[in-house]
Amino acid sequence: MSIEEQYRTRAKELLSGGAVKMVIGYGKGTTPSRRRPLFITSPDDVERLMLDDACITNLSGYLVSEGLLSDEKRVAVFLRPEGIRAVNILAAESQLDAEQIVIFGFDVSGNEVQALKGIHVEEFSDVIRSIKEGAPEADEEELFEKIEKMSPQERFSFWQEEFAKCIKCYACRQACPMCYCRRCIVDSNQPQWINTSSHSLGNFEWNIVRAFHLSGRCVECGNCDRACPVNIPLRLINHRMAEEVLGAFDHFAGMSKTQEPVLASFKKDDSETFIL
Amino acid sequence: MAKIGVFICHCGENIGAKVDCTRLAAAMGEHPGVAVSVEYKYFCSDPGQESVKRAIRENNLTGVVVAACSPRMHEATFRKACAEAGLNPYLCEIANIREQCSWVHTDNGQATEKAMDITRSMVEKVKRNNKLQPIEVPVTRRALVIGGGIAGIQAALDIANAGQEVVLVEREPSLGGHMAQLSETFPTLDCSQCIMTPRMVEAAQHPKIRLLTYSEIESVDGYIGNFSVRVRMKSRYVDIDKCTGCGDCITKCPAKKISSEFDCGLGKRTAIYTPFAQSVPNIPVIDKANCIYFKNGKCKICSKTCQCDAIDFAMPDTFVDLEIGAIVVATGFQVQNNSMYGEYGYGTYPDVINGLQFERLASASGPTAGKIQRPSDGAEPQTVVFIQCAGSRDPSKGVRYCSKICCMYTAKHAMLYAHKVHGGKTHIFYMDIRAAGKGYDEFSRRAIEEDEAAYLRGRVSKVWQENGKLMVRGVDTLLGRPVEIAADMVVLATAIISQPDAKEFAKTIGIGYDEYGFYNEAHLKLRPVESSTAGVFLAGACQSPKDIPDSVAQASATASKVLALFSKEMLEREPVVATNNEATCAGCWGCVLACPYNAIEQKDILDRSGRVIKRVASVNPGLCQGCGTCVTFCRSNSLDLAGFTEKQIFAEVMGL
């Protein structure tokens, strides 16, 4: 039985037994190579669930939809390892109770789909640890390496060019599971710290603030990057921040559901003694 | 409509010589919203303040900017003046055009331009200032004194004698600290224990002092006037209420060969023990690590001996929770272990000892009953070499600072030795003789002139054993030649360093410390006994190396600070505290973790039926210190700081 079929069967069992009230997964998209999020509440609909190498969107952001989990019932969700890390962060930041989340874990290598064993986030800690340990992966893309080699001036003009394309549609924010604030800082206009018009100052402010807000939290699922209608390589900024945080604080986002946020916590044995 | 008054101070020549105040006043007068813009030679003077008050009344000003020195100097002065003129004091701001402008620039034109920017930016801020009311918090009139050495005892007695409650916590089994270990004290040579023990007894018997010995601070929460402190009372295994202090258990205890901490390893003690004969309280403790019963499960001789059934091997640690208004930290010091000087042979040759060990040898209560005997064979040393600065003023192996007391105690040691061993010879290697203090120089002269201490200015390079003697090779730099002395004993004037757990403890109570682990005072000259945390004061050698007179003086100073705090029923606090916009708060709790004062709590917002509809952060204004850490952390921009709101800061930046 393929993993897709196994998971359909499991979804059917969970829904018909009432163990979960909803399964969030992937269904048919607008083209054969695309998948779109699917929300099913009836066991009769499980046949619409799909699982293949085109299932790339991180679905964890839907879990914090307003009111979804407030009845304390469980919700099942299809997640890749990045998605599982995102659930850990959302739990650590009190946005959800990890006990309510039933995970259909999977990973894709090449075009091969593998099932990840486990139901709750804590059962995937080995998977996450192995990703952390293998973090400086060989598949770092060419563009990233190219930017790393640039002088600060060159890098600045590279990003200036990229950000010039930004139309401030905030699709990156909407797609990001970490951007759960009900009022984003960019919508705060008393005072208006971030310029909302699409000129280079405002565009820089927005993208830098977002990168900062994601540092130590981004799981590099790529949702923002794929959502960007003007193809700004947002993944590179977040990847760079993740590397910084890992190097400076040994912090790998989403290790556990009790992980403290890197920018809000300090350890008493910190080698920097100025931190009281 | 804003009516801002701008008052530009010349500060004599301090500002006036660099900043064209007339031009500045004219420019500010043109700025929108400014009703009055005037200059004056000294606004902090009485007529200056009067003119500010008059301007507020005559023009119905809605805000005041004083362009002058740093707000640390006169913000309080001008805020008070505004309040006297009927303006909310928090509508007054200082534009710092002295420290941040005139003092640091050479070009008059540019300095004036910068002064305009700074002042304009403050005008823009003050337009958005809100009236704030000081926060009043009650004061718990009970002091906690941590450390039962001379500093702690003095502070506790002074506070208690003024009628306020004190809890005195000491981690050792007895009060006394280092002073109880000393023989005689400089510069009067009175017996340390003779002057110390009456204070110990007085503290223990004082009706206003609650004494917790063999106890350690577990946690400190809260803030000035309202600390909650948890104290761990370590198990003595002896019931303090039943024990009469007869000492039979100590006599009978078969584990007798334990090195005595009080005698710095020169004497022995039993497993059930009091540190010294005059211990306060005179209740023994069982040293679990060395007790035969705890090691082998058999013995209990003490328990069998005890006639009042006071020994309880199952006694657990207990905890005491205290509500405290002010804390005096008097946790003292330790002496550095000299083994880093391999060339001096400390730790290798038994007759190379440190100054504190010499104190025990010279003390009547010490292991030799006050006879100077060398540790190796008990013989009376005929020649003793003292090495000063063994660790102090030595950046390469020891510490950079001067330990302050060693010059004096070495002179004292030489005297005590001369008084006890007639005909004995002393040689003292020194770098400088630092004898500043009442009667101090006279004292060290007396050691040289009357008690024939031979001072040699120079360092010792090596100590080795030869034919039963300790050979000391050094240099006499005044004569410019090497010296070799055959000594019977060598005494090292060891550096004073902070307690081994000083840094860890500072973190527990939330005070700052320097690179050596000594606690930081709020201002070295003007606030020497206050820590940077309000309501926590520093006494004795935990702040820096100190002798007894200095420690006692500082302890009394902390007592006066505590009493001043306790003289009020309510404490006024700056209303500069964070507030949270519950509508936009995302409830991520990052601020709860980021807050160094534990001032942010989680709050449930309930609907009418009591169901939780939202969880948000809530700032306790009593605990908040207004540091702004949470504001910078908050991703949704929900937290804001009164007095420094985002609107104000933004206007200030845009005003530049």
mmCIF file with all atom_site columns, C-alpha atoms in Angstrom, chain B residues 5-11 15 19 21 24-25 28 37-41 43-44 52 64-70 78 92-98 115-116 118-120 122-123:
data_model
loop_
_atom_site.group_PDB
_atom_site.id
_atom_site.type_symbol
_atom_site.label_atom_id
_atom_site.label_alt_id
_atom_site.label_comp_id
_atom_site.label_asym_id
_atom_site.label_entity_id
_atom_site.label_seq_id
_atom_site.pdbx_PDB_ins_code
_atom_site.Cartn_x
_atom_site.Cartn_y
_atom_site.Cartn_z
_atom_site.occupancy
_atom_site.B_iso_or_equiv
_atom_site.pdbx_formal_charge
_atom_site.auth_seq_id
_atom_site.auth_comp_id
_atom_site.auth_asym_id
_atom_site.auth_atom_id
_atom_site.pdbx_PDB_model_num
ATOM 1  C CA . GLY B 1 5   ? 8.284  76.834 26.554 1.00 0.00 ? 5   GLY B CA 1
ATOM 2  C CA . VAL B 1 6   ? 11.940 76.428 25.579 1.00 0.00 ? 6   VAL B CA 1
ATOM 3  C CA . PHE B 1 7   ? 14.481 77.507 28.195 1.00 0.00 ? 7   PHE B CA 1
ATOM 4  C CA . ILE B 1 8   ? 18.048 77.620 26.983 1.00 0.00 ? 8   ILE B CA 1
ATOM 5  C CA . CYS B 1 9   ? 20.702 77.582 29.665 1.00 0.00 ? 9   CYS B CA 1
ATOM 6  C CA . HIS B 1 10  ? 24.210 78.971 29.094 1.00 0.00 ? 10  HIS B CA 1
ATOM 7  C CA . CYS B 1 11  ? 25.534 77.007 32.045 1.00 0.00 ? 11  CYS B CA 1
ATOM 8  C CA . ILE B 1 15  ? 27.320 75.834 26.944 1.00 0.00 ? 15  ILE B CA 1
ATOM 9  C CA . VAL B 1 19  ? 26.593 77.235 21.417 1.00 0.00 ? 19  VAL B CA 1
ATOM 10 C CA . CYS B 1 21  ? 22.296 80.528 22.667 1.00 0.00 ? 21  CYS B CA 1
ATOM 11 C CA . LEU B 1 24  ? 19.250 78.924 19.294 1.00 0.00 ? 24  LEU B CA 1
ATOM 12 C CA . ALA B 1 25  ? 16.542 80.775 21.240 1.00 0.00 ? 25  ALA B CA 1
ATOM 13 C CA . MET B 1 28  ? 13.304 77.667 18.613 1.00 0.00 ? 28  MET B CA 1
ATOM 14 C CA . SER B 1 37  ? 11.862 80.633 23.857 1.00 0.00 ? 37  SER B CA 1
ATOM 15 C CA . VAL B 1 38  ? 14.322 82.314 26.178 1.00 0.00 ? 38  VAL B CA 1
ATOM 16 C CA . GLU B 1 39  ? 17.941 82.044 27.271 1.00 0.00 ? 39  GLU B CA 1
ATOM 17 C CA . TYR B 1 40  ? 19.506 82.609 30.663 1.00 0.00 ? 40  TYR B CA 1
ATOM 18 C CA . LYS B 1 41  ? 22.894 82.189 32.278 1.00 0.00 ? 41  LYS B CA 1
ATOM 19 C CA . PHE B 1 43  ? 18.376 78.206 34.761 1.00 0.00 ? 43  PHE B CA 1
ATOM 20 C CA . CYS B 1 44  ? 19.127 75.872 37.669 1.00 0.00 ? 44  CYS B CA 1
ATOM 21 C CA . VAL B 1 52  ? 10.505 79.062 34.268 1.00 0.00 ? 52  VAL B CA 1
ATOM 22 C CA . VAL B 1 64  ? 8.574  72.643 28.860 1.00 0.00 ? 64  VAL B CA 1
ATOM 23 C CA . VAL B 1 65  ? 11.931 71.888 27.282 1.00 0.00 ? 65  VAL B CA 1
ATOM 24 C CA . VAL B 1 66  ? 15.007 72.919 29.224 1.00 0.00 ? 66  VAL B CA 1
ATOM 25 C CA . ALA B 1 67  ? 18.033 72.854 26.936 1.00 0.00 ? 67  ALA B CA 1
ATOM 26 C CA . ALA B 1 68  ? 20.845 72.429 29.434 1.00 0.00 ? 68  ALA B CA 1
ATOM 27 C CA . CYS B 1 69  ? 23.006 69.739 30.999 1.00 0.00 ? 69  CYS B CA 1
ATOM 28 C CA . SER B 1 70  ? 22.303 66.008 31.180 1.00 0.00 ? 70  SER B CA 1
ATOM 29 C CA . PHE B 1 78  ? 13.082 71.324 36.638 1.00 0.00 ? 78  PHE B CA 1
ATOM 30 C CA . CYS B 1 92  ? 8.996  68.692 31.221 1.00 0.00 ? 92  CYS B CA 1
ATOM 31 C CA . GLU B 1 93  ? 11.906 67.313 29.217 1.00 0.00 ? 93  GLU B CA 1
ATOM 32 C CA . ILE B 1 94  ? 15.596 68.083 29.153 1.00 0.00 ? 94  ILE B CA 1
ATOM 33 C CA . ALA B 1 95  ? 17.482 68.613 25.905 1.00 0.00 ? 95  ALA B CA 1
ATOM 34 C CA . ASN B 1 96  ? 21.072 67.726 26.697 1.00 0.00 ? 96  ASN B CA 1
ATOM 35 C CA . ILE B 1 97  ? 23.140 70.377 24.903 1.00 0.00 ? 97  ILE B CA 1
ATOM 36 C CA . ARG B 1 98  ? 26.081 70.242 27.304 1.00 0.00 ? 98  ARG B CA 1
ATOM 37 C CA . ALA B 1 115 ? 22.001 72.107 19.699 1.00 0.00 ? 115 ALA B CA 1
ATOM 38 C CA . MET B 1 116 ? 19.109 73.187 17.465 1.00 0.00 ? 116 MET B CA 1
ATOM 39 C CA . ILE B 1 118 ? 18.637 68.265 19.873 1.00 0.00 ? 118 ILE B CA 1
ATOM 40 C CA . THR B 1 119 ? 16.292 70.930 21.204 1.00 0.00 ? 119 THR B CA 1
ATOM 41 C CA . ARG B 1 120 ? 13.875 70.701 18.292 1.00 0.00 ? 120 ARG B CA 1
ATOM 42 C CA . MET B 1 122 ? 12.818 67.355 22.375 1.00 0.00 ? 122 MET B CA 1
ATOM 43 C CA . VAL B 1 123 ? 10.145 69.959 21.528 1.00 0.00 ? 123 VAL B CA 1
#
